[in-house]
Short mmCIF file of C-alpha atoms in Angstrom, two decimals:
data_model
loop_
_atom_site.label_atom_id
_atom_site.label_comp_id
_atom_site.label_asym_id
_atom_site.label_seq_id
_atom_site.Cartn_x
_atom_site.Cartn_y
_atom_site.Cartn_z
CA MET A 1 -5.88 -27.13 -14.44
CA TRP A 2 -2.33 -26.28 -13.11
CA ILE A 3 0.52 -26.98 -15.42
CA CYS A 4 3.74 -26.68 -14.09
CA ILE A 5 7.61 -26.80 -15.97
CA SER A 6 10.12 -27.84 -13.90
CA PHE A 7 12.76 -25.61 -14.73
CA PHE A 8 10.68 -22.61 -12.67
CA LEU A 9 10.66 -25.28 -10.42
CA GLN A 10 7.26 -22.96 -9.93
CA CYS A 11 3.82 -23.10 -11.85
CA ILE A 12 2.55 -22.01 -14.38
CA ILE A 13 -1.92 -21.72 -14.85
CA ILE A 14 -3.30 -21.50 -18.31
CA ILE A 15 -6.95 -22.50 -18.02
CA PRO A 16 -8.67 -19.56 -16.63
CA LEU A 17 -11.07 -19.21 -14.17
CA SER A 18 -14.61 -17.28 -14.79
CA VAL A 19 -15.10 -13.98 -12.59
CA ASN A 20 -18.12 -11.37 -12.47
CA ALA A 21 -17.21 -8.31 -13.26
CA PHE A 22 -18.26 -5.39 -11.91
CA PRO A 23 -20.37 -2.95 -13.47
CA ASP A 24 -18.73 0.49 -12.07
CA PRO A 25 -15.55 0.07 -10.18
CA LYS A 26 -16.30 -0.01 -6.53
CA GLY A 27 -14.50 1.54 -3.67
CA LEU A 28 -13.31 5.01 -3.28
CA LEU A 29 -11.52 7.82 -5.64
CA LEU A 30 -10.63 10.61 -3.65
CA ASN A 31 -9.23 13.96 -5.49
CA CYS A 32 -6.88 14.90 -3.01
CA GLY A 33 -7.02 18.84 -1.50
CA SER A 34 -10.10 18.93 -3.23
CA THR A 35 -13.09 20.41 -2.02
CA THR A 36 -16.05 19.84 -4.51
CA GLU A 37 -16.63 16.18 -6.36
CA VAL A 38 -15.46 16.12 -9.41
CA VAL A 39 -16.72 13.68 -12.38
CA GLU A 40 -14.07 13.57 -14.86
CA GLU A 41 -14.61 12.23 -18.71
CA ASN A 42 -15.38 9.06 -18.11
CA GLY A 43 -17.77 9.63 -15.64
CA LEU A 44 -15.60 8.64 -12.30
CA LYS A 45 -16.33 10.93 -9.54
CA TYR A 46 -13.38 11.95 -7.62
CA VAL A 47 -14.89 12.99 -4.28
CA PRO A 48 -13.09 15.13 -1.42
CA ASP A 49 -10.49 14.04 0.59
CA HIS A 50 -10.69 15.60 3.97
CA ASP A 51 -12.94 12.37 5.56
CA TYR A 52 -9.67 10.24 5.43
CA VAL A 53 -7.13 12.74 6.01
CA SER A 54 -6.26 15.15 8.93
CA VAL A 55 -3.77 16.94 8.33
CA GLY A 56 -1.66 18.84 5.34
CA ASN A 57 -2.82 21.70 3.74
CA ILE A 58 -4.30 21.61 0.34
CA THR A 59 -3.53 24.22 -2.91
CA THR A 60 -4.51 24.43 -6.33
CA ILE A 61 -2.89 24.09 -9.98
CA GLN A 62 -3.62 26.90 -12.49
CA LYS A 63 -3.23 24.98 -15.69
CA PRO A 64 -4.91 24.92 -18.32
CA GLY A 65 -6.01 21.61 -19.96
CA LEU A 66 -4.82 19.16 -16.75
CA MET A 67 -7.87 16.94 -15.79
CA PRO A 68 -9.77 17.92 -13.05
CA ARG A 69 -8.54 15.68 -10.00
CA LEU A 70 -5.16 17.22 -11.09
CA THR A 71 -6.20 20.95 -10.60
CA SER A 72 -5.66 20.21 -6.33
CA LEU A 73 -3.11 19.04 -3.86
CA ARG A 74 -3.31 17.88 -0.46
CA TYR A 75 0.65 18.83 0.84
CA PHE A 76 2.98 18.76 4.07
CA ASN A 77 4.78 20.77 5.37
CA ASP A 78 5.14 19.87 9.00
CA THR A 79 9.17 19.13 9.41
CA VAL A 80 8.77 17.15 12.85
CA THR A 81 6.51 15.25 11.97
CA ARG A 82 7.99 11.14 10.89
CA LYS A 83 4.48 10.44 8.84
CA PHE A 84 1.39 11.86 7.28
CA CYS A 85 -1.63 8.70 7.05
CA TYR A 86 -4.82 8.68 4.57
CA THR A 87 -7.11 6.04 7.08
CA LEU A 88 -9.63 4.43 4.76
CA PRO A 89 -12.68 1.82 4.97
CA VAL A 90 -12.29 -1.61 3.56
CA ILE A 91 -13.35 -5.39 4.00
CA LYS A 92 -11.07 -7.69 5.78
CA GLY A 93 -10.26 -10.35 3.25
CA HIS A 94 -10.29 -8.71 -0.02
CA LYS A 95 -7.76 -7.67 -2.45
CA PHE A 96 -7.82 -4.19 -3.48
CA LEU A 97 -5.44 -1.91 -6.41
CA VAL A 98 -4.43 1.25 -4.33
CA ARG A 99 -3.22 3.49 -6.74
CA THR A 100 -1.64 6.81 -5.57
CA THR A 101 -1.34 9.18 -8.51
CA TYR A 102 0.77 12.76 -8.59
CA TYR A 103 1.51 15.80 -9.99
CA TYR A 104 3.28 18.45 -9.18
CA GLY A 105 2.40 21.16 -10.86
CA GLY A 106 4.83 23.51 -8.81
CA PHE A 107 3.06 24.17 -6.37
CA ASP A 108 5.66 25.07 -3.32
CA GLY A 109 7.61 27.50 -5.79
CA GLY A 110 10.27 25.17 -6.92
CA LYS A 111 11.38 23.64 -9.79
CA GLU A 112 11.36 19.79 -8.89
CA PRO A 113 9.22 18.19 -7.09
CA PRO A 114 10.29 16.54 -3.68
CA VAL A 115 11.02 12.72 -3.27
CA PHE A 116 9.76 10.82 -0.47
CA ASP A 117 8.19 7.74 1.07
CA GLN A 118 5.20 5.85 0.15
CA ILE A 119 3.83 2.84 2.89
CA ILE A 120 1.09 0.90 2.99
CA ASP A 121 -0.12 -0.50 6.50
CA GLY A 122 3.47 -0.64 8.23
CA THR A 123 4.87 -1.82 4.99
CA LEU A 124 7.57 0.62 2.89
CA TRP A 125 5.77 0.72 -0.41
CA GLY A 126 8.97 2.87 -2.39
CA ILE A 127 9.90 5.28 -3.23
CA VAL A 128 8.23 8.80 -4.54
CA ASN A 129 10.51 10.16 -7.32
CA THR A 130 8.58 12.22 -10.10
CA THR A 131 10.88 14.40 -11.17
CA GLU A 132 11.66 13.06 -15.19
CA ASP A 133 7.70 12.86 -15.69
CA TYR A 134 7.52 16.57 -14.73
CA ALA A 135 10.45 17.74 -17.00
CA ASN A 136 8.05 15.66 -19.20
CA ASP A 137 5.12 17.28 -18.58
CA LEU A 138 3.68 13.96 -17.52
CA THR A 139 1.72 12.85 -14.37
CA SER A 140 3.79 9.94 -12.01
CA TYR A 141 1.19 6.88 -10.43
CA TYR A 142 2.04 3.90 -7.99
CA GLU A 143 -0.45 0.75 -7.87
CA ILE A 144 0.17 -1.54 -5.67
CA VAL A 145 -2.47 -4.63 -4.78
CA VAL A 146 -3.16 -5.69 -1.36
CA MET A 147 -4.67 -7.94 0.38
CA ALA A 148 -6.94 -6.26 3.60
CA PRO A 149 -5.90 -7.76 7.02
CA SER A 150 -8.76 -5.75 9.38
CA ASN A 151 -11.34 -3.78 7.91
CA SER A 152 -9.00 0.08 7.51
CA LEU A 153 -5.63 0.43 5.50
CA SER A 154 -3.76 3.31 6.13
CA ILE A 155 -1.28 5.15 3.14
CA CYS A 156 1.08 7.37 4.69
CA LEU A 157 4.10 9.28 2.47
CA ALA A 158 7.14 10.64 5.15
CA ARG A 159 9.62 12.33 4.27
CA ASN A 160 13.62 10.90 4.60
CA GLY A 161 16.53 11.68 3.59
CA HIS A 162 16.17 13.38 -0.49
CA THR A 163 12.98 15.26 1.07
CA VAL A 164 14.20 18.66 -0.30
CA SER A 165 10.32 20.32 0.08
CA TYR A 166 6.63 18.71 0.63
CA PRO A 167 5.79 15.47 0.20
CA PHE A 168 2.14 16.15 -1.44
CA ILE A 169 -0.35 13.50 -3.62
CA SER A 170 -2.88 14.80 -5.66
CA ALA A 171 -5.26 11.42 -6.29
CA LEU A 172 -5.66 8.91 -4.36
CA GLU A 173 -7.91 5.51 -5.31
CA VAL A 174 -9.01 2.28 -3.12
CA LEU A 175 -10.59 -0.20 -5.90
CA LEU A 176 -11.96 -3.65 -4.84
CA LEU A 177 -10.84 -6.80 -7.03
CA SER A 178 -12.29 -9.96 -7.97
CA ASN A 179 -11.29 -12.79 -5.76
CA SER A 180 -9.69 -14.82 -8.68
CA VAL A 181 -8.28 -11.72 -9.72
CA TYR A 182 -4.29 -12.23 -9.76
CA ASN A 183 -4.95 -16.18 -7.68
CA PHE A 184 -2.23 -17.77 -6.72
CA THR A 185 0.06 -14.57 -4.56
CA ALA A 186 0.42 -15.31 -0.87
CA PHE A 187 -1.33 -11.95 0.33
CA SER A 188 -0.40 -13.09 3.50
CA THR A 189 3.04 -12.65 2.96
CA TYR A 190 3.55 -10.40 -0.15
CA ALA A 191 1.17 -7.19 -1.83
CA LEU A 192 1.94 -7.21 -5.45
CA THR A 193 3.74 -3.61 -7.29
CA THR A 194 2.01 -2.60 -10.49
CA ILE A 195 5.98 -2.64 -12.78
CA ALA A 196 4.45 -2.80 -16.56
CA ARG A 197 0.93 -3.35 -17.75
CA THR A 198 0.52 -3.36 -21.41
CA SER A 199 -1.67 -3.61 -24.48
CA PHE A 200 0.60 -4.14 -27.59
CA GLY A 201 -0.89 -1.92 -29.93
CA PRO A 202 -0.75 1.25 -31.31
CA GLY A 203 -3.78 3.07 -29.66
CA PRO A 204 -2.11 5.99 -28.68
CA ASP A 205 -5.03 6.25 -25.29
CA ILE A 206 -4.54 4.55 -21.98
CA ILE A 207 -6.92 1.82 -21.89
CA SER A 208 -8.58 2.13 -18.15
CA TYR A 209 -12.39 2.12 -17.02
CA PRO A 210 -14.86 1.65 -18.23
CA ASP A 211 -13.71 -0.92 -20.17
CA ASP A 212 -11.60 -2.19 -17.49
CA PRO A 213 -14.32 -2.83 -14.28
CA PHE A 214 -11.31 -2.13 -11.78
CA ASN A 215 -9.68 0.84 -13.37
CA ARG A 216 -6.79 -0.58 -14.05
CA TYR A 217 -4.62 1.41 -16.92
CA TRP A 218 -2.72 -0.76 -20.03
CA GLN A 219 -0.73 1.04 -21.95
CA PRO A 220 -0.05 1.91 -25.41
CA PHE A 221 3.12 0.16 -26.50
CA PHE A 222 5.16 1.51 -29.64
CA ASP A 223 7.85 -0.44 -31.48
CA LYS A 224 8.74 -1.19 -34.93
CA ASN A 225 7.16 -5.00 -35.47
CA VAL A 226 3.83 -5.25 -37.11
CA VAL A 227 0.44 -4.59 -35.63
CA GLU A 228 -2.59 -6.42 -36.05
CA GLU A 229 -5.66 -5.60 -35.75
CA SER A 230 -8.44 -8.33 -34.28
CA HIS A 231 -11.53 -9.65 -36.12
CA THR A 232 -12.62 -11.72 -33.12
CA ASN A 233 -13.76 -10.35 -29.81
CA VAL A 234 -12.23 -12.42 -26.50
CA THR A 235 -14.49 -12.75 -23.51
CA PRO A 236 -12.78 -10.94 -20.99
CA SER A 237 -14.45 -12.41 -17.51
CA GLU A 238 -13.38 -16.16 -19.52
CA PHE A 239 -9.70 -14.92 -18.26
CA TRP A 240 -8.55 -15.03 -14.59
CA ASN A 241 -7.58 -11.47 -14.26
CA SER A 242 -10.49 -9.93 -16.52
CA PRO A 243 -7.80 -8.42 -19.31
CA PRO A 244 -10.45 -5.87 -20.88
CA ALA A 245 -11.46 -6.79 -24.32
CA LYS A 246 -10.06 -3.37 -25.35
CA ALA A 247 -6.95 -4.94 -25.01
CA PHE A 248 -7.41 -7.25 -27.29
CA GLN A 249 -8.23 -5.78 -30.54
CA SER A 250 -4.81 -5.69 -31.99
CA ALA A 251 -1.46 -7.69 -31.56
CA LEU A 252 2.55 -7.40 -32.71
CA THR A 253 3.24 -10.27 -34.90
CA SER A 254 6.13 -11.39 -37.23
CA SER A 255 6.40 -13.27 -41.04
CA ARG A 256 6.03 -17.11 -40.69
CA GLY A 257 8.73 -18.44 -39.85
CA SER A 258 9.73 -15.87 -37.28
CA THR A 259 10.27 -15.08 -33.99
CA LEU A 260 8.82 -12.33 -32.85
CA ALA A 261 10.71 -10.18 -30.28
CA VAL A 262 9.57 -7.49 -28.49
CA ARG A 263 11.91 -5.39 -25.56
CA TRP A 264 8.97 -4.38 -23.32
CA THR A 265 10.63 -2.55 -20.83
CA GLN A 266 12.68 0.40 -21.38
CA TYR A 267 14.69 0.53 -17.82
CA ASN A 268 16.38 -2.35 -15.29
CA LEU A 269 14.26 -4.55 -13.31
CA PRO A 270 16.14 -4.98 -9.89
CA THR A 271 16.65 -8.50 -9.01
CA ALA A 272 13.22 -10.05 -7.26
CA HIS A 273 10.69 -11.84 -7.98
CA TYR A 274 7.51 -10.70 -10.21
CA TYR A 275 4.20 -12.13 -11.21
CA VAL A 276 3.69 -12.77 -15.07
CA ALA A 277 0.42 -13.02 -16.99
CA LEU A 278 0.84 -12.84 -21.02
CA TYR A 279 -2.33 -12.36 -22.62
CA PHE A 280 -2.82 -13.85 -26.12
CA GLN A 281 -5.50 -14.43 -29.03
CA ASP A 282 -5.67 -15.54 -33.35
CA THR A 283 -6.11 -12.05 -34.61
CA ARG A 284 -7.44 -13.92 -37.92
CA THR A 285 -11.98 -14.13 -38.18
CA ALA A 286 -12.53 -17.48 -36.03
CA SER A 287 -12.40 -20.61 -37.40
CA PRO A 288 -12.05 -23.83 -36.27
CA ASP A 289 -8.83 -24.14 -38.53
CA HIS A 290 -7.42 -21.35 -36.92
CA TRP A 291 -4.57 -20.90 -34.41
CA ARG A 292 -0.92 -20.58 -33.85
CA ILE A 293 2.01 -22.95 -31.68
CA PHE A 294 4.35 -20.92 -30.30
CA ASN A 295 7.02 -21.25 -27.48
CA VAL A 296 7.37 -18.55 -25.31
CA SER A 297 10.93 -16.96 -23.28
CA ILE A 298 11.40 -14.28 -21.53
CA ASN A 299 15.08 -13.16 -21.20
CA ASN A 300 16.03 -16.30 -23.26
CA GLU A 301 14.16 -18.45 -20.35
CA PRO A 302 11.64 -20.71 -21.25
CA PHE A 303 8.42 -19.62 -20.20
CA TYR A 304 6.15 -21.71 -22.34
CA ASP A 305 6.35 -24.38 -24.66
CA ASP A 306 4.18 -25.19 -27.44
CA LEU A 307 1.48 -22.28 -26.20
CA ASN A 308 -1.98 -23.05 -28.49
CA VAL A 309 -3.04 -19.51 -29.55
CA THR A 310 -6.59 -19.08 -30.59
CA THR A 311 -9.11 -16.91 -31.65
CA ARG A 312 -11.05 -16.95 -28.17
CA GLY A 313 -7.66 -16.23 -26.92
CA VAL A 314 -5.77 -17.36 -23.86
CA ALA A 315 -3.53 -16.79 -21.07
CA VAL A 316 -0.15 -18.12 -19.48
CA TYR A 317 0.74 -16.89 -15.54
CA ASN A 318 3.80 -17.49 -13.67
CA THR A 319 3.04 -16.10 -10.04
CA GLU A 320 6.57 -16.03 -8.74
CA MET A 321 9.07 -15.33 -11.39
CA PRO A 322 12.81 -14.48 -10.84
CA LEU A 323 13.72 -11.75 -13.07
CA GLN A 324 16.34 -8.74 -13.37
CA GLY A 325 17.48 -5.85 -15.97
CA LYS A 326 15.33 -5.64 -18.65
CA ILE A 327 12.59 -7.55 -20.22
CA GLU A 328 11.93 -9.36 -23.44
CA ILE A 329 10.05 -11.40 -25.47
CA SER A 330 10.20 -13.91 -27.33
CA LEU A 331 7.83 -15.87 -29.31
CA THR A 332 9.45 -18.94 -31.59
CA PRO A 333 6.69 -20.32 -33.85
CA ARG A 334 6.00 -24.29 -34.42
CA LYS A 335 7.51 -25.02 -38.19
CA ASP A 336 4.58 -26.14 -39.16
CA MET A 337 3.13 -23.15 -38.63
CA SER A 338 1.60 -20.96 -41.95
CA VAL A 339 1.28 -17.88 -39.50
CA GLY A 340 3.66 -15.82 -37.26
CA PRO A 341 3.36 -16.16 -33.47
CA VAL A 342 0.99 -12.39 -32.18
CA ILE A 343 0.87 -10.79 -28.30
CA SER A 344 -2.04 -9.12 -27.20
CA ALA A 345 -1.12 -7.58 -23.51
CA GLY A 346 0.77 -8.59 -20.40
CA GLU A 347 1.87 -7.56 -16.89
CA ILE A 348 4.50 -7.58 -14.43
CA LEU A 349 4.32 -7.20 -10.67
CA ARG A 350 6.73 -7.41 -8.40
CA LEU A 351 6.32 -9.26 -5.01
CA LEU A 352 6.88 -6.63 -2.23
CA PRO A 353 7.53 -8.95 1.35
CA ILE A 354 5.26 -7.74 3.15
CA ASN A 355 5.88 -6.16 7.03
CA ARG A 356 5.36 -7.71 10.61
CA ARG A 357 2.73 -6.24 11.87
CA THR A 358 2.44 -4.31 15.64
CA LEU A 359 1.05 -7.13 17.76
CA LEU A 360 -2.95 -6.16 17.34
CA GLY A 361 -3.55 -5.82 21.18
CA ASP A 362 -0.99 -2.79 21.18
CA VAL A 363 -2.35 -1.54 17.67
CA MET A 364 -6.07 -1.80 19.59
CA VAL A 365 -4.97 -0.27 22.34
CA MET A 366 -3.11 3.05 20.91
CA GLU A 367 -5.82 3.91 18.84
CA GLU A 368 -7.78 3.92 22.39
CA PHE A 369 -5.18 6.40 23.05
CA VAL A 370 -6.20 8.15 19.57
CA LYS A 371 -9.78 8.06 20.48
CA SER A 372 -9.88 9.67 24.19
CA LEU A 373 -6.56 12.49 23.74
CA ASP A 374 -6.10 15.74 22.21
CA ASN A 375 -3.50 17.34 20.87
CA LEU A 376 -1.29 14.37 19.85
CA PRO A 377 1.41 14.07 17.54
CA PRO A 378 0.22 14.57 13.87
CA ASP A 379 1.91 10.70 13.18
CA TRP A 380 -0.33 9.03 15.28
CA ILE A 381 -2.00 6.84 12.83
CA GLY A 382 -1.46 4.15 10.47
CA ASP A 383 1.42 0.90 12.69
CA PRO A 384 2.26 1.99 15.20
CA CYS A 385 5.83 0.51 15.12
CA LEU A 386 6.50 0.04 11.49
CA PRO A 387 8.01 0.71 9.03
CA LYS A 388 10.63 1.28 11.77
CA ALA A 389 11.91 4.36 10.55
CA GLN A 390 8.96 5.75 10.56
CA SER A 391 7.35 4.53 14.20
CA TRP A 392 4.48 7.50 16.02
CA THR A 393 6.29 10.13 17.31
CA GLY A 394 7.58 9.45 20.96
CA VAL A 395 6.93 5.31 20.32
CA THR A 396 9.74 2.81 20.75
CA CYS A 397 9.13 -1.04 19.04
CA THR A 398 10.83 -4.61 19.96
CA GLY A 399 11.99 -6.19 16.99
CA GLY A 400 11.75 -10.04 15.97
CA GLU A 401 9.20 -11.49 14.81
CA GLU A 402 6.07 -9.82 17.67
CA VAL A 403 6.74 -6.59 17.07
CA ARG A 404 4.90 -4.99 20.13
CA ILE A 405 5.50 -1.21 21.68
CA LEU A 406 8.53 -1.19 24.18
CA THR A 407 7.79 2.95 25.14
CA LEU A 408 5.68 5.74 24.99
CA ASN A 409 7.58 9.34 25.57
CA LEU A 410 5.07 12.11 24.74
CA THR A 411 6.53 14.13 27.72
CA SER A 412 5.38 18.10 27.36
CA TYR A 413 2.58 17.76 24.65
CA GLY A 414 0.22 19.76 25.74
CA ILE A 415 -1.78 16.93 25.64
CA SER A 416 -5.44 16.62 26.85
CA GLY A 417 -8.00 13.82 27.80
CA THR A 418 -8.37 10.43 29.70
CA LEU A 419 -5.81 7.73 29.33
CA PRO A 420 -7.57 4.60 27.98
CA LYS A 421 -8.42 1.78 30.87
CA ASP A 422 -7.54 -1.01 28.26
CA ILE A 423 -3.58 0.68 29.18
CA ALA A 424 -3.01 -2.50 31.49
CA LYS A 425 -2.77 -4.51 27.82
CA LEU A 426 0.51 -2.48 26.73
CA SER A 427 2.75 -4.91 28.73
CA ALA A 428 5.85 -5.38 27.14
CA VAL A 429 6.11 -1.43 27.39
CA SER A 430 9.34 -0.80 30.37
CA SER A 431 8.95 3.22 30.69
CA MET A 432 5.30 5.70 30.13
CA TRP A 433 6.09 9.38 30.14
CA PHE A 434 3.53 11.70 29.95
CA ALA A 435 4.47 14.42 31.97
CA ASP A 436 3.60 17.87 32.10
CA ASN A 437 0.63 17.78 30.42
CA LYS A 438 -3.00 18.03 30.72
CA ILE A 439 -4.47 14.73 31.42
CA SER A 440 -7.18 14.44 33.84
CA GLY A 441 -8.99 11.86 35.21
CA PRO A 442 -8.26 8.68 37.02
CA ILE A 443 -4.86 6.70 36.70
CA PRO A 444 -6.07 3.59 34.85
CA ASP A 445 -5.35 -0.05 36.67
CA MET A 446 -2.23 -1.56 35.45
CA THR A 447 -2.08 -4.95 36.74
CA SER A 448 -0.77 -6.32 34.06
CA MET A 449 2.25 -4.46 32.92
CA ASP A 450 5.12 -5.89 34.36
CA SER A 451 7.70 -4.91 32.40
CA LEU A 452 6.92 -1.11 33.50
CA GLU A 453 10.09 -0.03 35.35
CA SER A 454 9.54 4.06 34.86
CA LEU A 455 5.48 5.51 35.23
CA HIS A 456 6.11 9.97 34.48
CA LEU A 457 2.38 11.34 34.64
CA GLU A 458 3.83 14.33 37.08
CA ASP A 459 3.02 17.87 36.47
CA ASN A 460 -0.74 17.11 35.27
CA GLN A 461 -4.26 17.09 36.36
CA PHE A 462 -4.90 13.26 37.03
CA GLU A 463 -7.94 12.65 40.09
CA GLY A 464 -9.00 10.06 41.94
CA SER A 465 -6.90 7.25 44.48
CA ILE A 466 -3.62 6.01 43.52
CA PRO A 467 -4.10 2.21 41.94
CA GLN A 468 -2.74 -0.30 44.77
CA SER A 469 -1.37 -1.79 41.32
CA LEU A 470 1.02 0.16 40.87
CA GLY A 471 2.60 -0.91 43.75
CA GLN A 472 2.19 -5.64 42.88
CA LEU A 473 3.77 -3.97 39.39
CA PRO A 474 7.80 -6.36 39.87
CA LYS A 475 9.87 -4.17 37.41
CA LEU A 476 8.71 -0.58 39.07
CA GLN A 477 10.98 1.73 39.77
CA GLU A 478 10.32 4.97 39.05
CA LEU A 479 7.00 6.15 40.18
CA PHE A 480 6.38 10.23 39.63
CA ILE A 481 3.05 11.07 40.26
CA GLN A 482 3.50 14.49 41.61
CA ASN A 483 1.61 17.93 40.54
CA ASN A 484 -1.95 16.77 39.91
CA GLN A 485 -5.19 16.50 41.68
CA LEU A 486 -4.63 12.96 43.27
CA SER A 487 -6.50 12.69 46.52
CA GLY A 488 -6.63 9.88 49.32
CA THR A 489 -3.72 7.79 51.02
CA ILE A 490 -1.03 5.95 49.05
CA PRO A 491 -1.18 2.27 49.35
CA ASN A 492 0.62 0.11 51.33
CA SER A 493 1.69 -1.43 48.06
CA LEU A 494 3.41 0.93 47.22
CA THR A 495 5.36 2.81 50.46
CA ARG A 496 6.54 -0.92 51.33
CA ARG A 497 8.99 -0.90 48.17
CA ASN A 498 12.10 0.73 48.98
CA ASP A 499 13.33 0.08 45.15
CA ILE A 500 10.84 2.48 43.69
CA ASN A 501 11.50 6.10 43.58
CA MET A 502 8.36 7.38 44.37
CA GLN A 503 7.31 11.48 43.69
CA THR A 504 4.08 12.09 45.14
CA SER A 505 3.84 16.17 46.30
CA GLY A 506 1.70 18.53 45.11
CA ASN A 507 -1.43 15.98 45.78
CA ARG A 508 -3.82 15.53 48.57
CA LEU A 509 -2.62 12.52 50.03
CA ILE A 510 -2.16 10.53 53.25
CA THR A 511 0.04 7.44 53.48
CA GLU A 512 -1.87 4.02 54.39
CA ALA A 513 -1.18 2.99 57.19
CA MET A 514 0.91 0.20 57.68
#
């Protein structure tokens, strides 16, 4: 059931659906830079990350009392490569919570952590800046909820203009969520980045696994409001987002007839749209006569009127609420209520527009390049084109609605191996330069590359004959294939073309008879 409030121009959802809770978190828990598995006090097992990343160096942090997964990290000291990526197996079409964790520990000999970007599947997720947390001896973590568009997910770190040393990472988690969690978000268009996930009570500890089956972190909240302990348990599976029962064990409240004001965030949120979920429960012993009715507003804007909160608990949601600045929740009781309003927990997640991805056909060919060639640049992983500032080394792409690969230039990289057979599917490529490498095998058929203007394959180890199809490319102006091991005849489809600058010396070639 949806309840629509006109002044939002959106819908707030109040009646929750059931969801099957998972007995264990499903997904990957990576202890970055570690060479062995570590098991933490809650029973979660973090495994080494080397199966999911091919670059970077590892080191350890020597400090008493650190959680096991913070005692190692992976850092990336290559100052030329544009980005450094993990490739993780996921299930296409399913939602995942991705969490990156950072503890600097002075691993690079400095006193201040580096600042850098993090990217998920070609979308700039945000900037990693752990300076303030490290100064307070705290760990930093970032979360995002995404729908997997394919069977793999890339998580990348990239240098930016503020990076003074090396991007690094301590832990990486990718956890499968149930279908109902954060429902009614257009995950084909947006991801959700966590701003706050809060248990409004006095407990000093973060609520996580096993209380939360998805290992989400519910931070405790402290202010001057009165705290009440709950006398009735709730059933998490009755709520769409499956908040942990422990988040309802206490709640903030006010006296009879008084508005409860909660200053939720201490920092200003940028102007954007946010997913907001608030959770309530009447803390008294279960009884047919026990309920509380009050109005809910956020930053003085109505959020929900006449909310009826019982001991079973209730949640209200807005899946696309415009917000900015510091966030204050106000709960105003109905005049006939004998008790004040209560609030148990809440979540704010920012809607992050997802970049359009590089055309799948181009991506598939580039993945074949990675398989068939050796000694490629380390950043040839993840989306080849996006974000634009972190496209693959030697790759340029088109803009617009359809992102295509436009040029390839890996001249003098010491690359070996063979070119993939499906190279012709890169139909938007106008120039392809692989000169001065150690590439061998035949020159593949390029029949469909109607945009190709310049092809440089000189000074390699190509063998076999020259494909007849090269002379049939309508826009080809340069063909440099000298100093290879090619043999046979030069096709007359090429020799008839006066508009092509062709260099073929240093091979065992003869001109085909006209």
